[in-house]
Short mmCIF file of C-alpha atoms in Angstrom, two decimals:
data_model
loop_
_atom_site.label_atom_id
_atom_site.label_comp_id
_atom_site.label_asym_id
_atom_site.label_seq_id
_atom_site.Cartn_x
_atom_site.Cartn_y
_atom_site.Cartn_z
CA MET A 24 -35.05 -32.49 12.75
CA PRO A 25 -35.41 -29.60 15.07
CA ASP A 26 -38.93 -27.93 15.13
CA LEU A 27 -38.92 -24.78 12.74
CA THR A 28 -42.50 -23.56 14.13
CA THR A 29 -41.02 -21.17 16.42
CA PHE A 30 -38.59 -19.71 14.08
CA ALA A 31 -41.30 -19.26 11.59
CA LYS A 32 -43.26 -17.23 13.95
CA HIS A 33 -40.36 -15.02 15.01
CA VAL A 34 -40.00 -14.27 11.25
CA GLN A 35 -43.41 -13.19 10.85
CA ASP A 36 -43.34 -11.32 14.08
CA VAL A 37 -40.47 -9.34 12.86
CA LEU A 38 -42.07 -8.86 9.44
CA SER A 39 -45.32 -7.61 11.12
CA ASP A 40 -43.53 -5.21 13.31
CA ALA A 41 -41.56 -3.81 10.33
CA PHE A 42 -44.67 -3.13 8.39
CA ARG A 43 -46.12 -1.15 11.28
CA GLU A 44 -43.09 1.01 11.39
CA PRO A 45 -43.85 4.59 10.12
CA HIS A 46 -42.20 5.09 6.61
CA TRP A 47 -40.41 8.03 5.61
CA THR A 48 -42.05 10.61 3.30
CA PRO A 49 -40.50 11.18 -0.01
CA GLU A 50 -39.15 14.60 1.24
CA GLU A 51 -37.75 12.77 4.46
CA LEU A 52 -35.83 10.29 2.35
CA GLU A 53 -34.70 13.04 -0.11
CA ARG A 54 -33.05 14.93 2.71
CA TYR A 55 -31.63 12.27 4.34
CA MET A 56 -30.03 11.24 1.09
CA ALA A 57 -28.65 14.73 0.44
CA GLU A 58 -27.10 14.68 4.17
CA VAL A 59 -25.47 11.46 3.16
CA GLU A 60 -24.05 12.68 -0.18
CA LEU A 61 -22.61 15.73 1.62
CA ARG A 62 -20.90 13.33 3.98
CA ARG A 63 -19.53 11.35 1.10
CA VAL A 64 -18.20 14.15 -0.69
CA ALA A 65 -16.51 15.25 2.40
CA PHE A 66 -15.07 11.96 3.19
CA GLU A 67 -13.57 11.71 -0.28
CA ASN A 68 -11.79 15.00 0.00
CA LEU A 69 -10.58 14.23 3.58
CA ALA A 70 -9.41 10.79 2.59
CA ASP A 71 -7.52 11.98 -0.36
CA GLN A 72 -6.04 14.79 1.63
CA LEU A 73 -4.70 12.28 4.46
CA ASN A 74 -3.42 9.92 2.00
CA GLN A 75 -1.50 12.28 0.03
CA THR A 76 -0.26 14.59 2.85
CA VAL A 77 -0.06 12.18 5.96
CA VAL A 78 0.12 8.31 4.75
CA ARG A 79 2.11 8.40 1.56
CA PRO A 80 4.98 10.80 2.30
CA ARG A 81 5.55 8.54 5.40
CA LEU A 82 6.04 5.35 3.39
CA GLU A 83 8.37 7.09 1.08
CA ILE A 84 10.54 7.95 3.97
CA LEU A 85 10.34 4.21 4.95
CA ALA A 86 10.88 2.83 1.16
CA LYS A 87 13.91 5.01 0.62
CA GLN A 88 15.91 3.10 3.56
CA PHE A 89 16.05 -0.31 1.48
CA PRO A 90 16.93 -1.05 -1.76
CA ASN A 91 14.40 -4.01 -2.18
CA THR A 92 11.32 -1.91 -1.65
CA ALA A 93 8.84 -0.56 -4.18
CA LEU A 94 6.23 2.01 -3.22
CA LEU A 95 3.06 0.92 -5.45
CA GLU A 96 0.73 3.21 -7.45
CA GLU A 97 -2.67 3.54 -5.76
CA GLN A 98 -4.74 0.24 -7.03
CA GLN A 99 -7.80 1.97 -5.40
CA SER A 100 -8.73 5.29 -4.08
CA HIS A 101 -7.40 6.36 -0.62
CA GLN A 102 -4.84 3.52 -0.45
CA SER A 103 -0.88 3.34 -0.23
CA SER A 104 1.14 0.46 0.09
CA CYS A 105 4.82 -0.42 0.16
CA THR A 106 6.49 -3.99 -1.00
CA PHE A 107 9.69 -5.37 0.46
CA GLU A 108 11.10 -7.88 -1.92
CA TYR A 109 12.87 -11.29 -0.99
CA CYS A 110 16.66 -10.90 -0.81
CA ASP A 111 19.68 -12.38 0.81
CA ARG A 112 19.74 -9.86 3.57
CA PHE A 113 15.93 -10.02 4.38
CA PRO A 114 14.73 -13.53 3.31
CA ALA A 115 11.19 -12.70 3.15
CA PHE A 116 8.55 -11.10 1.14
CA ALA A 117 6.65 -8.16 3.12
CA THR A 118 3.88 -5.49 2.41
CA ILE A 119 2.56 -2.91 4.47
CA GLU A 120 -0.52 -1.17 3.15
CA PHE A 121 -2.70 1.82 4.69
CA SER A 122 -6.15 2.66 3.32
CA ILE A 123 -8.72 5.31 4.34
CA GLU A 124 -12.22 3.55 4.62
CA HIS A 125 -15.76 4.81 5.83
CA ASP A 126 -18.81 3.32 7.45
CA MET A 127 -22.20 3.04 5.32
CA ARG A 128 -23.32 6.46 6.56
CA PHE A 129 -20.02 8.25 5.96
CA GLU A 130 -20.08 9.28 9.84
CA THR A 131 -17.00 7.26 10.98
CA LEU A 132 -13.62 7.39 9.17
CA PHE A 133 -11.31 4.37 9.45
CA VAL A 134 -7.38 4.25 8.96
CA HIS A 135 -6.87 0.79 8.11
CA LEU A 136 -3.44 -1.00 8.10
CA ARG A 137 -2.64 -4.52 6.75
CA CYS A 138 0.67 -6.14 6.81
CA ARG A 139 2.02 -9.33 5.43
CA ILE A 140 5.35 -11.20 5.79
CA VAL A 141 6.01 -14.46 4.04
CA PRO A 142 7.37 -16.78 5.16
CA VAL A 143 6.45 -15.96 8.95
CA PHE A 144 9.31 -15.80 10.85
CA VAL A 145 8.26 -13.37 13.52
CA LYS A 146 5.30 -12.08 15.37
CA PHE A 147 3.66 -9.11 13.82
CA VAL A 148 0.39 -7.37 13.63
CA GLU A 149 -1.23 -8.18 10.50
CA GLN A 150 -4.31 -5.72 10.61
CA ASP A 151 -5.18 -2.56 12.87
CA ASN A 152 -7.47 0.58 12.37
CA LEU A 153 -7.95 3.84 13.87
CA PRO A 154 -11.72 4.79 13.96
CA LEU A 155 -12.30 8.67 13.85
CA PRO A 156 -15.64 10.54 13.52
CA SER A 157 -15.73 11.91 10.12
CA ASP A 158 -16.35 15.48 11.17
CA SER A 159 -13.61 15.74 13.70
CA VAL A 160 -10.33 14.31 12.09
CA GLU A 161 -7.14 15.79 13.25
CA GLU A 162 -4.14 15.31 10.67
CA GLU A 163 -1.64 15.28 13.70
CA GLU A 164 -3.46 12.30 15.38
CA VAL A 165 -3.68 10.19 12.03
CA ALA A 166 0.18 11.17 11.50
CA ASP A 167 1.08 9.87 15.09
CA TRP A 168 -0.79 6.70 14.42
CA VAL A 169 0.70 5.96 11.13
CA GLU A 170 4.16 6.63 12.35
CA GLU A 171 3.62 4.20 15.34
CA ARG A 172 2.28 1.43 12.99
CA LEU A 173 5.46 2.08 10.79
CA LEU A 174 7.99 2.01 13.33
CA GLU A 175 6.42 -1.36 14.74
CA PHE A 176 6.45 -2.54 11.33
CA LEU A 177 10.19 -1.43 10.79
CA ASP A 178 11.25 -3.02 14.19
CA THR A 179 9.56 -6.40 13.12
CA TYR A 180 11.28 -6.39 9.60
CA MET A 181 14.80 -5.73 11.13
CA GLN A 182 14.23 -8.91 13.02
CA LEU A 183 14.84 -10.77 9.54
CA ASP A 184 17.85 -9.03 8.95
CA ALA A 185 20.50 -11.65 8.02
CA GLU A 186 23.48 -9.49 8.53
CA SER A 187 22.19 -8.38 12.08
CA ASP A 188 24.75 -8.94 14.94
CA SER A 189 21.62 -10.68 16.96
CA GLU A 190 22.62 -13.76 18.79
CA GLU A 191 19.27 -15.07 18.56
CA GLU A 192 18.99 -18.42 16.36
CA LEU A 193 16.27 -19.57 14.23
CA THR A 194 14.79 -22.84 14.91
CA THR A 195 12.57 -25.48 12.99
CA ASP A 196 8.69 -26.01 14.05
CA PRO A 197 9.06 -29.92 14.10
CA VAL A 198 5.55 -30.30 12.66
CA CYS A 199 5.51 -28.17 9.56
CA GLY A 200 9.16 -27.52 9.15
CA MET A 201 8.96 -23.53 9.41
CA LYS A 202 12.03 -21.64 10.78
CA ILE A 203 11.22 -19.06 13.38
CA LEU A 204 12.86 -17.08 15.88
CA HIS A 205 12.41 -18.32 19.40
CA SER A 206 10.95 -15.41 20.72
CA ALA A 207 8.35 -15.49 17.78
CA ALA A 208 7.21 -19.05 18.70
CA ALA A 209 3.46 -19.44 19.43
CA GLY A 210 4.17 -22.24 21.73
CA THR A 211 6.98 -24.40 23.40
CA GLU A 212 7.06 -28.12 24.53
CA SER A 213 9.72 -30.01 25.97
CA TYR A 214 10.04 -33.68 25.10
CA TYR A 215 12.60 -35.98 27.01
CA GLY A 216 14.28 -32.71 28.13
CA HIS A 217 14.59 -31.40 24.59
CA PRO A 218 12.81 -27.89 23.75
CA TYR A 219 10.72 -27.58 20.69
CA TYR A 220 9.29 -24.37 19.45
CA PHE A 221 6.33 -24.08 17.22
CA CYS A 222 4.98 -21.31 14.58
CA SER A 223 1.18 -21.85 15.72
CA LYS A 224 -0.98 -23.66 18.26
CA GLY A 225 -1.99 -25.88 15.77
CA CYS A 226 1.41 -27.24 15.46
CA LEU A 227 1.89 -27.38 19.03
CA THR A 228 -1.51 -29.25 19.52
CA LYS A 229 -0.42 -31.75 16.59
CA PHE A 230 3.11 -32.35 18.41
CA GLN A 231 1.29 -32.81 21.90
CA ASP A 232 -1.30 -35.57 20.56
CA ASP A 233 1.78 -37.61 18.93
CA PRO A 234 5.16 -36.04 19.98
CA GLU A 235 6.70 -39.60 18.77
CA GLN A 236 6.07 -38.62 15.21
CA TYR A 237 7.64 -35.26 15.37
CA ALA A 238 10.47 -35.35 17.93
CA GLN A 239 13.94 -35.62 16.86
CA ILE A 240 14.67 -37.66 19.75
CA LYS A 241 13.26 -41.06 19.41
CA THR A 242 12.44 -43.24 22.66
CA ILE A 243 13.38 -46.85 22.57
#
């Protein structure tokens, strides 16, 4: 078993240094907490404004373009999301969500994006965020970022369109059986001249370890 003596000494050193650090006076602590509270109130107001005037109206525009969408009521403060139900034309369930978040001291505001598409036929950005100093947030900058993310999502979602004239075909991952577009493959491998496409690096590795088990073409 590794010796814990050195680690125990480091713990004691850190604790000793902490105890030697000067502590805040009650007045300093009260002043600090008052400043944090002011930033919290400012964040709440700003986040609500951004959600109502920037994020949600743009989600509404997107949602109106499809009959299989629903703009969800806010489950949490400063959060808006839109779901796309599975249908014949778009054979996948999708969700796009924006939330306005903050750091511990309310000094930085984050516009956070989360996307989900199931089953995964195409590559897409699952998460992204825009960090901004809380005291200098520009609505136009937030609007531009949100619009870019929405258009990226729309471009991805339209790749699922079963009525599209696109000539690109779906292929089946030989390991897990998932159907994916060639362009969305996480990896490819040729076995006896036959190309195979994979939804993930994990499936590619499994195939490379034992291609005979998964290949459609069997060797004699």
